Amino acid sequence: SQQGEEDPQALSIQEGENATMNCSYKTSINNLQWYRQNSGRGLVHLILIRSNEREKHSGRLRVTLDTSKKSSSLLITASRAADTASYFCATGLRGSSNTGKLIFGQGTTLQVKP
Amino acid sequence: EADIYQTPRYLVIGTGKKITLECSQTMGHDKMYWYQQDPGMELHLIHYSYGVNSTEKGDLSSESTVSRIRTEHFPLTLESARPSHTSQYLCASTRGGTSTGELFFGEGSRLTVL
């Protein structure tokens, strides 16, 4: 079973609208990260939120973390056509045997129509 | 921009061939990773390394092997490629430490085995 599951799998919005993606996970984490992947390319790190943080902002990005529900959300405000990409959450697991590994979710494919 | 490079970007080969996917980073990172990703799917960790002469298998079983003779270099080898190995292979690195920070990804190597 997957450590991270994302919802929705696909999202299509108009330019200027907000996009919200959710991520749920199963085990204790040190941190949760969000990445972006353009089609056929590598992943680019967007933002990291630690397990003792509840909310973090970076430009048009807002990430929340609820460790009691084991869930996180990524909000992109005032979306642009250039935001079209796949977005992945990744969890840094707690525990010495898992140190240094990130487990990725299935991703949300976002399409922003001009 | 990330200083991590993968070659080749695209490779089409016949069954039974030996292939090596190269990954190099110039950031002096101790931790390096190989992920496998099928189109539109999540990333699966297949190998990781915490430093020179240190390699471990990831969560997804893979017939590939890796080596870490130099800090900056983390090649992946398939001794006898099969069609089931067709996939995208992503290399990543990060600084050392007890928890996983931001991963820097290469652009990926897309392998097709005929």
JSON list of C-alpha atoms in Angstrom, two decimals:
[
{"chain": "A", "resi": 1, "resn": "SER", "atom": "CA", "xyz": [0.00, 0.00, 0.00]},
{"chain": "A", "resi": 2, "resn": "GLN", "atom": "CA", "xyz": [1.18, 3.51, -0.73]},
{"chain": "A", "resi": 3, "resn": "GLN", "atom": "CA", "xyz": [2.58, 5.77, 1.96]},
{"chain": "A", "resi": 4, "resn": "GLY", "atom": "CA", "xyz": [1.24, 8.81, 0.17]},
{"chain": "A", "resi": 5, "resn": "GLU", "atom": "CA", "xyz": [-2.03, 9.09, -1.67]},
{"chain": "A", "resi": 6, "resn": "GLU", "atom": "CA", "xyz": [-3.05, 12.24, -3.47]},
{"chain": "A", "resi": 7, "resn": "ASP", "atom": "CA", "xyz": [-6.41, 13.62, -4.31]},
{"chain": "A", "resi": 8, "resn": "PRO", "atom": "CA", "xyz": [-7.61, 14.47, -6.88]},
{"chain": "A", "resi": 9, "resn": "GLN", "atom": "CA", "xyz": [-5.64, 12.47, -9.44]},
{"chain": "A", "resi": 10, "resn": "ALA", "atom": "CA", "xyz": [-6.37, 15.15, -12.03]},
{"chain": "A", "resi": 11, "resn": "LEU", "atom": "CA", "xyz": [-7.53, 18.74, -11.81]},
{"chain": "A", "resi": 12, "resn": "SER", "atom": "CA", "xyz": [-8.46, 21.16, -14.59]},
{"chain": "A", "resi": 13, "resn": "ILE", "atom": "CA", "xyz": [-9.06, 24.85, -13.84]},
{"chain": "A", "resi": 14, "resn": "GLN", "atom": "CA", "xyz": [-9.08, 28.22, -15.55]},
{"chain": "A", "resi": 15, "resn": "GLU", "atom": "CA", "xyz": [-6.23, 30.65, -15.27]},
{"chain": "A", "resi": 16, "resn": "GLY", "atom": "CA", "xyz": [-6.65, 32.87, -12.24]},
{"chain": "A", "resi": 17, "resn": "GLU", "atom": "CA", "xyz": [-8.48, 30.26, -10.17]},
{"chain": "A", "resi": 18, "resn": "ASN", "atom": "CA", "xyz": [-7.00, 28.56, -7.12]},
{"chain": "A", "resi": 19, "resn": "ALA", "atom": "CA", "xyz": [-5.90, 24.93, -7.20]},
{"chain": "A", "resi": 20, "resn": "THR", "atom": "CA", "xyz": [-5.98, 22.70, -4.12]},
{"chain": "A", "resi": 21, "resn": "MET", "atom": "CA", "xyz": [-4.35, 19.28, -3.92]},
{"chain": "A", "resi": 22, "resn": "ASN", "atom": "CA", "xyz": [-4.45, 16.93, -0.95]},
{"chain": "A", "resi": 23, "resn": "CYS", "atom": "CA", "xyz": [-2.06, 14.28, 0.28]},
{"chain": "A", "resi": 24, "resn": "SER", "atom": "CA", "xyz": [-2.62, 11.59, 2.91]},
{"chain": "A", "resi": 25, "resn": "TYR", "atom": "CA", "xyz": [0.02, 9.36, 4.44]},
{"chain": "A", "resi": 26, "resn": "LYS", "atom": "CA", "xyz": [0.14, 6.41, 6.79]},
{"chain": "A", "resi": 27, "resn": "THR", "atom": "CA", "xyz": [3.21, 6.48, 9.06]},
{"chain": "A", "resi": 28, "resn": "SER", "atom": "CA", "xyz": [5.01, 9.00, 11.27]},
{"chain": "A", "resi": 29, "resn": "ILE", "atom": "CA", "xyz": [7.03, 11.56, 9.39]},
{"chain": "A", "resi": 30, "resn": "ASN", "atom": "CA", "xyz": [9.87, 14.00, 9.95]},
{"chain": "A", "resi": 31, "resn": "ASN", "atom": "CA", "xyz": [8.69, 16.29, 7.19]},
{"chain": "A", "resi": 32, "resn": "LEU", "atom": "CA", "xyz": [6.49, 16.45, 4.13]},
{"chain": "A", "resi": 33, "resn": "GLN", "atom": "CA", "xyz": [7.58, 17.96, 0.86]},
{"chain": "A", "resi": 34, "resn": "TRP", "atom": "CA", "xyz": [5.87, 18.98, -2.36]},
{"chain": "A", "resi": 35, "resn": "TYR", "atom": "CA", "xyz": [7.47, 18.64, -5.79]},
{"chain": "A", "resi": 36, "resn": "ARG", "atom": "CA", "xyz": [6.49, 19.67, -9.28]},
{"chain": "A", "resi": 37, "resn": "GLN", "atom": "CA", "xyz": [7.21, 17.71, -12.46]},
{"chain": "A", "resi": 38, "resn": "ASN", "atom": "CA", "xyz": [6.76, 19.03, -15.96]},
{"chain": "A", "resi": 39, "resn": "SER", "atom": "CA", "xyz": [6.00, 16.37, -18.55]},
{"chain": "A", "resi": 40, "resn": "GLY", "atom": "CA", "xyz": [9.02, 14.18, -19.27]},
{"chain": "A", "resi": 41, "resn": "ARG", "atom": "CA", "xyz": [11.31, 16.11, -16.90]},
{"chain": "A", "resi": 42, "resn": "GLY", "atom": "CA", "xyz": [12.80, 15.67, -13.46]},
{"chain": "A", "resi": 43, "resn": "LEU", "atom": "CA", "xyz": [11.14, 16.85, -10.26]},
{"chain": "A", "resi": 44, "resn": "VAL", "atom": "CA", "xyz": [11.64, 20.30, -8.77]},
{"chain": "A", "resi": 45, "resn": "HIS", "atom": "CA", "xyz": [11.31, 20.92, -5.05]},
{"chain": "A", "resi": 46, "resn": "LEU", "atom": "CA", "xyz": [8.60, 23.43, -4.10]},
{"chain": "A", "resi": 47, "resn": "ILE", "atom": "CA", "xyz": [8.30, 23.51, -0.35]},
{"chain": "A", "resi": 48, "resn": "LEU", "atom": "CA", "xyz": [9.10, 21.53, 2.81]},
{"chain": "A", "resi": 49, "resn": "ILE", "atom": "CA", "xyz": [7.02, 21.53, 5.98]},
{"chain": "A", "resi": 50, "resn": "ARG", "atom": "CA", "xyz": [8.29, 19.94, 9.17]},
{"chain": "A", "resi": 51, "resn": "SER", "atom": "CA", "xyz": [6.17, 17.71, 11.38]},
{"chain": "A", "resi": 52, "resn": "ASN", "atom": "CA", "xyz": [5.98, 20.42, 14.07]},
{"chain": "A", "resi": 53, "resn": "GLU", "atom": "CA", "xyz": [4.71, 23.05, 11.62]},
{"chain": "A", "resi": 54, "resn": "ARG", "atom": "CA", "xyz": [1.09, 23.54, 10.63]},
{"chain": "A", "resi": 55, "resn": "GLU", "atom": "CA", "xyz": [1.28, 25.98, 7.72]},
{"chain": "A", "resi": 56, "resn": "LYS", "atom": "CA", "xyz": [3.89, 27.38, 5.40]},
{"chain": "A", "resi": 57, "resn": "HIS", "atom": "CA", "xyz": [3.86, 29.91, 2.56]},
{"chain": "A", "resi": 58, "resn": "SER", "atom": "CA", "xyz": [6.12, 30.43, -0.42]},
{"chain": "A", "resi": 59, "resn": "GLY", "atom": "CA", "xyz": [5.01, 32.96, -3.02]},
{"chain": "A", "resi": 60, "resn": "ARG", "atom": "CA", "xyz": [1.68, 31.74, -4.43]},
{"chain": "A", "resi": 61, "resn": "LEU", "atom": "CA", "xyz": [2.01, 28.42, -2.59]},
{"chain": "A", "resi": 62, "resn": "ARG", "atom": "CA", "xyz": [0.43, 27.61, 0.74]},
{"chain": "A", "resi": 63, "resn": "VAL", "atom": "CA", "xyz": [0.96, 24.24, 2.41]},
{"chain": "A", "resi": 64, "resn": "THR", "atom": "CA", "xyz": [-0.82, 22.93, 5.48]},
{"chain": "A", "resi": 65, "resn": "LEU", "atom": "CA", "xyz": [-0.02, 19.86, 7.55]},
{"chain": "A", "resi": 66, "resn": "ASP", "atom": "CA", "xyz": [-2.32, 18.06, 9.97]},
{"chain": "A", "resi": 67, "resn": "THR", "atom": "CA", "xyz": [-0.34, 15.29, 11.66]},
{"chain": "A", "resi": 68, "resn": "SER", "atom": "CA", "xyz": [-3.38, 14.10, 13.62]},
{"chain": "A", "resi": 69, "resn": "LYS", "atom": "CA", "xyz": [-5.15, 13.35, 10.34]},
{"chain": "A", "resi": 70, "resn": "LYS", "atom": "CA", "xyz": [-1.93, 12.45, 8.55]},
{"chain": "A", "resi": 71, "resn": "SER", "atom": "CA", "xyz": [-2.77, 14.79, 5.72]},
{"chain": "A", "resi": 72, "resn": "SER", "atom": "CA", "xyz": [-1.42, 17.81, 3.89]},
{"chain": "A", "resi": 73, "resn": "SER", "atom": "CA", "xyz": [-2.75, 20.20, 1.30]},
{"chain": "A", "resi": 74, "resn": "LEU", "atom": "CA", "xyz": [-1.08, 22.35, -1.33]},
{"chain": "A", "resi": 75, "resn": "LEU", "atom": "CA", "xyz": [-2.87, 25.49, -2.47]},
{"chain": "A", "resi": 76, "resn": "ILE", "atom": "CA", "xyz": [-1.73, 27.37, -5.56]},
{"chain": "A", "resi": 77, "resn": "THR", "atom": "CA", "xyz": [-3.37, 30.77, -5.73]},
{"chain": "A", "resi": 78, "resn": "ALA", "atom": "CA", "xyz": [-4.06, 32.78, -8.88]},
{"chain": "A", "resi": 79, "resn": "SER", "atom": "CA", "xyz": [-2.96, 29.93, -11.11]},
{"chain": "A", "resi": 80, "resn": "ARG", "atom": "CA", "xyz": [-1.22, 30.48, -14.44]},
{"chain": "A", "resi": 81, "resn": "ALA", "atom": "CA", "xyz": [-0.98, 28.34, -17.55]},
{"chain": "A", "resi": 82, "resn": "ALA", "atom": "CA", "xyz": [2.69, 27.78, -16.65]},
{"chain": "A", "resi": 83, "resn": "ASP", "atom": "CA", "xyz": [1.58, 25.99, -13.47]},
{"chain": "A", "resi": 84, "resn": "THR", "atom": "CA", "xyz": [0.38, 23.08, -15.63]},
{"chain": "A", "resi": 85, "resn": "ALA", "atom": "CA", "xyz": [2.35, 20.08, -14.33]},
{"chain": "A", "resi": 86, "resn": "SER", "atom": "CA", "xyz": [2.14, 17.08, -12.03]},
{"chain": "A", "resi": 87, "resn": "TYR", "atom": "CA", "xyz": [2.48, 17.74, -8.31]},
{"chain": "A", "resi": 88, "resn": "PHE", "atom": "CA", "xyz": [3.78, 15.13, -5.88]},
{"chain": "A", "resi": 89, "resn": "CYS", "atom": "CA", "xyz": [3.86, 15.00, -2.13]},
{"chain": "A", "resi": 90, "resn": "ALA", "atom": "CA", "xyz": [6.75, 13.14, -0.52]},
{"chain": "A", "resi": 91, "resn": "THR", "atom": "CA", "xyz": [7.20, 12.11, 3.09]},
{"chain": "A", "resi": 92, "resn": "GLY", "atom": "CA", "xyz": [10.46, 11.89, 5.00]},
{"chain": "A", "resi": 93, "resn": "LEU", "atom": "CA", "xyz": [9.83, 8.98, 7.31]},
{"chain": "A", "resi": 94, "resn": "ARG", "atom": "CA", "xyz": [10.65, 8.93, 10.99]},
{"chain": "A", "resi": 95, "resn": "GLY", "atom": "CA", "xyz": [12.83, 6.12, 12.33]},
{"chain": "A", "resi": 96, "resn": "SER", "atom": "CA", "xyz": [16.50, 5.23, 11.93]},
{"chain": "A", "resi": 97, "resn": "SER", "atom": "CA", "xyz": [15.87, 2.57, 9.31]},
{"chain": "A", "resi": 98, "resn": "ASN", "atom": "CA", "xyz": [14.12, 5.10, 7.11]},
{"chain": "A", "resi": 99, "resn": "THR", "atom": "CA", "xyz": [16.47, 8.01, 7.57]},
{"chain": "A", "resi": 100, "resn": "GLY", "atom": "CA", "xyz": [17.19, 9.79, 4.36]},
{"chain": "A", "resi": 101, "resn": "LYS", "atom": "CA", "xyz": [14.45, 8.22, 2.26]},
{"chain": "A", "resi": 102, "resn": "LEU", "atom": "CA", "xyz": [11.54, 10.06, 0.70]},
{"chain": "A", "resi": 103, "resn": "ILE", "atom": "CA", "xyz": [8.40, 8.18, -0.25]},
{"chain": "A", "resi": 104, "resn": "PHE", "atom": "CA", "xyz": [6.38, 9.76, -3.04]},
{"chain": "A", "resi": 105, "resn": "GLY", "atom": "CA", "xyz": [2.64, 9.84, -3.61]},
{"chain": "A", "resi": 106, "resn": "GLN", "atom": "CA", "xyz": [0.93, 9.12, -6.90]},
{"chain": "A", "resi": 107, "resn": "GLY", "atom": "CA", "xyz": [0.70, 12.76, -7.88]},
{"chain": "A", "resi": 108, "resn": "THR", "atom": "CA", "xyz": [-1.98, 15.17, -9.03]},
{"chain": "A", "resi": 109, "resn": "THR", "atom": "CA", "xyz": [-1.98, 16.27, -12.65]},
{"chain": "A", "resi": 110, "resn": "LEU", "atom": "CA", "xyz": [-2.94, 19.93, -12.87]},
{"chain": "A", "resi": 111, "resn": "GLN", "atom": "CA", "xyz": [-4.04, 21.57, -16.09]},
{"chain": "A", "resi": 112, "resn": "VAL", "atom": "CA", "xyz": [-4.50, 25.34, -16.10]},
{"chain": "A", "resi": 113, "resn": "LYS", "atom": "CA", "xyz": [-6.38, 26.58, -19.14]},
{"chain": "A", "resi": 114, "resn": "PRO", "atom": "CA", "xyz": [-5.50, 30.04, -20.46]},
{"chain": "B", "resi": 1, "resn": "GLU", "atom": "CA", "xyz": [19.23, 25.33, -11.00]},
{"chain": "B", "resi": 2, "resn": "ALA", "atom": "CA", "xyz": [20.25, 21.87, -9.79]},
{"chain": "B", "resi": 3, "resn": "ASP", "atom": "CA", "xyz": [23.77, 20.70, -10.60]},
{"chain": "B", "resi": 4, "resn": "ILE", "atom": "CA", "xyz": [22.89, 17.08, -11.17]},
{"chain": "B", "resi": 5, "resn": "TYR", "atom": "CA", "xyz": [23.19, 15.50, -14.57]},
{"chain": "B", "resi": 6, "resn": "GLN", "atom": "CA", "xyz": [21.93, 12.31, -16.11]},
{"chain": "B", "resi": 7, "resn": "THR", "atom": "CA", "xyz": [22.99, 10.69, -19.36]},
{"chain": "B", "resi": 8, "resn": "PRO", "atom": "CA", "xyz": [21.64, 9.52, -21.65]},
{"chain": "B", "resi": 9, "resn": "ARG", "atom": "CA", "xyz": [18.28, 11.35, -21.63]},
{"chain": "B", "resi": 10, "resn": "TYR", "atom": "CA", "xyz": [16.80, 8.79, -24.00]},
{"chain": "B", "resi": 11, "resn": "LEU", "atom": "CA", "xyz": [17.97, 5.26, -24.79]},
{"chain": "B", "resi": 12, "resn": "VAL", "atom": "CA", "xyz": [16.37, 2.62, -27.03]},
{"chain": "B", "resi": 13, "resn": "ILE", "atom": "CA", "xyz": [18.08, -0.75, -26.97]},
{"chain": "B", "resi": 14, "resn": "GLY", "atom": "CA", "xyz": [17.42, -4.40, -27.72]},
{"chain": "B", "resi": 15, "resn": "THR", "atom": "CA", "xyz": [16.75, -7.15, -25.22]},
{"chain": "B", "resi": 16, "resn": "GLY", "atom": "CA", "xyz": [19.83, -8.65, -23.59]},
{"chain": "B", "resi": 17, "resn": "LYS", "atom": "CA", "xyz": [22.04, -5.58, -23.89]},
{"chain": "B", "resi": 18, "resn": "LYS", "atom": "CA", "xyz": [24.01, -4.23, -20.96]},
{"chain": "B", "resi": 19, "resn": "ILE", "atom": "CA", "xyz": [23.35, -0.59, -20.16]},
{"chain": "B", "resi": 20, "resn": "THR", "atom": "CA", "xyz": [24.68, 1.96, -17.71]},
{"chain": "B", "resi": 21, "resn": "LEU", "atom": "CA", "xyz": [22.79, 5.10, -16.79]},
{"chain": "B", "resi": 22, "resn": "GLU", "atom": "CA", "xyz": [25.11, 7.84, -15.58]},
{"chain": "B", "resi": 23, "resn": "CYS", "atom": "CA", "xyz": [24.36, 10.30, -12.78]},
{"chain": "B", "resi": 24, "resn": "SER", "atom": "CA", "xyz": [26.74, 13.00, -11.56]},
{"chain": "B", "resi": 25, "resn": "GLN", "atom": "CA", "xyz": [26.32, 15.88, -9.15]},
{"chain": "B", "resi": 26, "resn": "THR", "atom": "CA", "xyz": [28.66, 18.77, -8.40]},
{"chain": "B", "resi": 27, "resn": "MET", "atom": "CA", "xyz": [27.10, 19.84, -5.10]},
{"chain": "B", "resi": 28, "resn": "GLY", "atom": "CA", "xyz": [29.17, 17.55, -2.87]},
{"chain": "B", "resi": 29, "resn": "HIS", "atom": "CA", "xyz": [26.05, 15.80, -1.61]},
{"chain": "B", "resi": 30, "resn": "ASP", "atom": "CA", "xyz": [26.56, 12.62, 0.39]},
{"chain": "B", "resi": 31, "resn": "LYS", "atom": "CA", "xyz": [23.14, 11.09, -0.24]},
{"chain": "B", "resi": 32, "resn": "MET", "atom": "CA", "xyz": [22.13, 9.96, -3.70]},
{"chain": "B", "resi": 33, "resn": "TYR", "atom": "CA", "xyz": [19.08, 8.07, -4.95]},
{"chain": "B", "resi": 34, "resn": "TRP", "atom": "CA", "xyz": [17.67, 6.28, -7.97]},
{"chain": "B", "resi": 35, "resn": "TYR", "atom": "CA", "xyz": [13.91, 6.32, -8.52]},
{"chain": "B", "resi": 36, "resn": "GLN", "atom": "CA", "xyz": [11.95, 4.48, -11.20]},
{"chain": "B", "resi": 37, "resn": "GLN", "atom": "CA", "xyz": [8.83, 6.10, -12.63]},
{"chain": "B", "resi": 38, "resn": "ASP", "atom": "CA", "xyz": [6.39, 4.76, -15.20]},
{"chain": "B", "resi": 39, "resn": "PRO", "atom": "CA", "xyz": [4.44, 7.40, -17.19]},
{"chain": "B", "resi": 40, "resn": "GLY", "atom": "CA", "xyz": [1.84, 9.16, -15.07]},
{"chain": "B", "resi": 41, "resn": "MET", "atom": "CA", "xyz": [2.72, 7.12, -12.01]},
{"chain": "B", "resi": 42, "resn": "GLU", "atom": "CA", "xyz": [4.45, 7.60, -8.68]},
{"chain": "B", "resi": 43, "resn": "LEU", "atom": "CA", "xyz": [8.19, 7.35, -8.11]},
{"chain": "B", "resi": 44, "resn": "HIS", "atom": "CA", "xyz": [9.57, 4.16, -6.60]},
{"chain": "B", "resi": 45, "resn": "LEU", "atom": "CA", "xyz": [12.91, 4.15, -4.79]},
{"chain": "B", "resi": 46, "resn": "ILE", "atom": "CA", "xyz": [15.14, 1.39, -6.20]},
{"chain": "B", "resi": 47, "resn": "HIS", "atom": "CA", "xyz": [18.61, 2.29, -4.84]},
{"chain": "B", "resi": 48, "resn": "TYR", "atom": "CA", "xyz": [20.21, 4.77, -2.47]},
{"chain": "B", "resi": 49, "resn": "SER", "atom": "CA", "xyz": [23.62, 5.66, -1.13]},
{"chain": "B", "resi": 50, "resn": "TYR", "atom": "CA", "xyz": [24.71, 7.61, 1.94]},
{"chain": "B", "resi": 51, "resn": "GLY", "atom": "CA", "xyz": [28.28, 8.04, 0.81]},
{"chain": "B", "resi": 52, "resn": "VAL", "atom": "CA", "xyz": [31.26, 6.48, -0.93]},
{"chain": "B", "resi": 53, "resn": "ASN", "atom": "CA", "xyz": [31.19, 2.65, -0.87]},
{"chain": "B", "resi": 54, "resn": "SER", "atom": "CA", "xyz": [27.70, 2.70, 0.64]},
{"chain": "B", "resi": 55, "resn": "THR", "atom": "CA", "xyz": [24.75, 1.39, -1.39]},
{"chain": "B", "resi": 56, "resn": "GLU", "atom": "CA", "xyz": [21.39, -0.01, -0.34]},
{"chain": "B", "resi": 57, "resn": "LYS", "atom": "CA", "xyz": [18.41, -1.43, -2.17]},
{"chain": "B", "resi": 58, "resn": "GLY", "atom": "CA", "xyz": [15.24, 0.62, -2.09]},
{"chain": "B", "resi": 59, "resn": "ASP", "atom": "CA", "xyz": [11.64, -0.31, -1.55]},
{"chain": "B", "resi": 60, "resn": "LEU", "atom": "CA", "xyz": [11.00, -1.56, -5.08]},
{"chain": "B", "resi": 61, "resn": "SER", "atom": "CA", "xyz": [12.91, -4.67, -6.10]},
{"chain": "B", "resi": 62, "resn": "SER", "atom": "CA", "xyz": [15.08, -4.02, -9.13]},
{"chain": "B", "resi": 63, "resn": "GLU", "atom": "CA", "xyz": [17.45, -6.16, -11.17]},
{"chain": "B", "resi": 64, "resn": "SER", "atom": "CA", "xyz": [19.70, -3.16, -11.62]},
{"chain": "B", "resi": 65, "resn": "THR", "atom": "CA", "xyz": [22.88, -2.56, -9.61]},
{"chain": "B", "resi": 66, "resn": "VAL", "atom": "CA", "xyz": [24.61, 0.63, -8.52]},
{"chain": "B", "resi": 67, "resn": "SER", "atom": "CA", "xyz": [28.05, 1.69, -7.35]},
{"chain": "B", "resi": 68, "resn": "ARG", "atom": "CA", "xyz": [29.41, 4.69, -5.45]},
{"chain": "B", "resi": 69, "resn": "ILE", "atom": "CA", "xyz": [33.15, 4.90, -5.89]},
{"chain": "B", "resi": 70, "resn": "ARG", "atom": "CA", "xyz": [33.22, 8.70, -5.94]},
{"chain": "B", "resi": 71, "resn": "THR", "atom": "CA", "xyz": [31.00, 11.14, -4.08]},
{"chain": "B", "resi": 72, "resn": "GLU", "atom": "CA", "xyz": [29.84, 12.85, -7.24]},
{"chain": "B", "resi": 73, "resn": "HIS", "atom": "CA", "xyz": [29.08, 9.76, -9.31]},
{"chain": "B", "resi": 74, "resn": "PHE", "atom": "CA", "xyz": [26.27, 7.17, -8.87]},
{"chain": "B", "resi": 75, "resn": "PRO", "atom": "CA", "xyz": [25.83, 5.04, -12.00]},
{"chain": "B", "resi": 76, "resn": "LEU", "atom": "CA", "xyz": [23.08, 2.43, -12.44]},
{"chain": "B", "resi": 77, "resn": "THR", "atom": "CA", "xyz": [23.72, -0.73, -14.48]},
{"chain": "B", "resi": 78, "resn": "LEU", "atom": "CA", "xyz": [21.45, -3.32, -16.03]},
{"chain": "B", "resi": 79, "resn": "GLU", "atom": "CA", "xyz": [23.45, -6.40, -17.06]},
{"chain": "B", "resi": 80, "resn": "SER", "atom": "CA", "xyz": [20.79, -7.76, -19.42]},
{"chain": "B", "resi": 81, "resn": "ALA", "atom": "CA", "xyz": [17.96, -5.42, -20.31]},
{"chain": "B", "resi": 82, "resn": "ARG", "atom": "CA", "xyz": [14.43, -6.72, -20.82]},
{"chain": "B", "resi": 83, "resn": "PRO", "atom": "CA", "xyz": [11.21, -5.01, -22.03]},
{"chain": "B", "resi": 84, "resn": "SER", "atom": "CA", "xyz": [9.98, -4.98, -18.40]},
{"chain": "B", "resi": 85, "resn": "HIS", "atom": "CA", "xyz": [12.83, -2.54, -17.64]},
{"chain": "B", "resi": 86, "resn": "THR", "atom": "CA", "xyz": [11.26, 0.06, -19.92]},
{"chain": "B", "resi": 87, "resn": "SER", "atom": "CA", "xyz": [10.70, 3.10, -17.70]},
{"chain": "B", "resi": 88, "resn": "GLN", "atom": "CA", "xyz": [12.02, 6.50, -16.69]},
{"chain": "B", "resi": 89, "resn": "TYR", "atom": "CA", "xyz": [14.90, 6.46, -14.21]},
{"chain": "B", "resi": 90, "resn": "LEU", "atom": "CA", "xyz": [15.42, 9.55, -12.05]},
{"chain": "B", "resi": 91, "resn": "CYS", "atom": "CA", "xyz": [18.56, 10.29, -10.07]},
{"chain": "B", "resi": 92, "resn": "ALA", "atom": "CA", "xyz": [18.49, 12.63, -7.07]},
{"chain": "B", "resi": 93, "resn": "SER", "atom": "CA", "xyz": [20.80, 13.89, -4.34]},
{"chain": "B", "resi": 94, "resn": "THR", "atom": "CA", "xyz": [20.64, 15.75, -1.06]},
{"chain": "B", "resi": 95, "resn": "ARG", "atom": "CA", "xyz": [22.91, 16.92, 1.73]},
{"chain": "B", "resi": 96, "resn": "GLY", "atom": "CA", "xyz": [23.63, 14.62, 4.67]},
{"chain": "B", "resi": 97, "resn": "GLY", "atom": "CA", "xyz": [21.82, 14.80, 7.98]},
{"chain": "B", "resi": 98, "resn": "THR", "atom": "CA", "xyz": [19.44, 12.73, 10.06]},
{"chain": "B", "resi": 99, "resn": "SER", "atom": "CA", "xyz": [16.32, 13.68, 8.12]},
{"chain": "B", "resi": 100, "resn": "THR", "atom": "CA", "xyz": [15.78, 14.13, 4.43]},
{"chain": "B", "resi": 101, "resn": "GLY", "atom": "CA", "xyz": [15.81, 17.66, 3.14]},
{"chain": "B", "resi": 102, "resn": "GLU", "atom": "CA", "xyz": [15.21, 18.91, -0.36]},
{"chain": "B", "resi": 103, "resn": "LEU", "atom": "CA", "xyz": [16.05, 16.46, -3.13]},
{"chain": "B", "resi": 104, "resn": "PHE", "atom": "CA", "xyz": [17.68, 17.75, -6.28]},
{"chain": "B", "resi": 105, "resn": "PHE", "atom": "CA", "xyz": [16.68, 15.73, -9.35]},
{"chain": "B", "resi": 106, "resn": "GLY", "atom": "CA", "xyz": [18.29, 15.18, -12.69]},
{"chain": "B", "resi": 107, "resn": "GLU", "atom": "CA", "xyz": [16.23, 15.39, -15.86]},
{"chain": "B", "resi": 108, "resn": "GLY", "atom": "CA", "xyz": [15.82, 11.64, -16.02]},
{"chain": "B", "resi": 109, "resn": "SER", "atom": "CA", "xyz": [16.83, 8.84, -18.38]},
{"chain": "B", "resi": 110, "resn": "ARG", "atom": "CA", "xyz": [14.00, 7.35, -20.38]},
{"chain": "B", "resi": 111, "resn": "LEU", "atom": "CA", "xyz": [14.83, 3.74, -21.25]},
{"chain": "B", "resi": 112, "resn": "THR", "atom": "CA", "xyz": [12.99, 1.70, -23.87]},
{"chain": "B", "resi": 113, "resn": "VAL", "atom": "CA", "xyz": [13.90, -1.96, -24.28]},
{"chain": "B", "resi": 114, "resn": "LEU", "atom": "CA", "xyz": [12.60, -3.58, -27.45]}
]
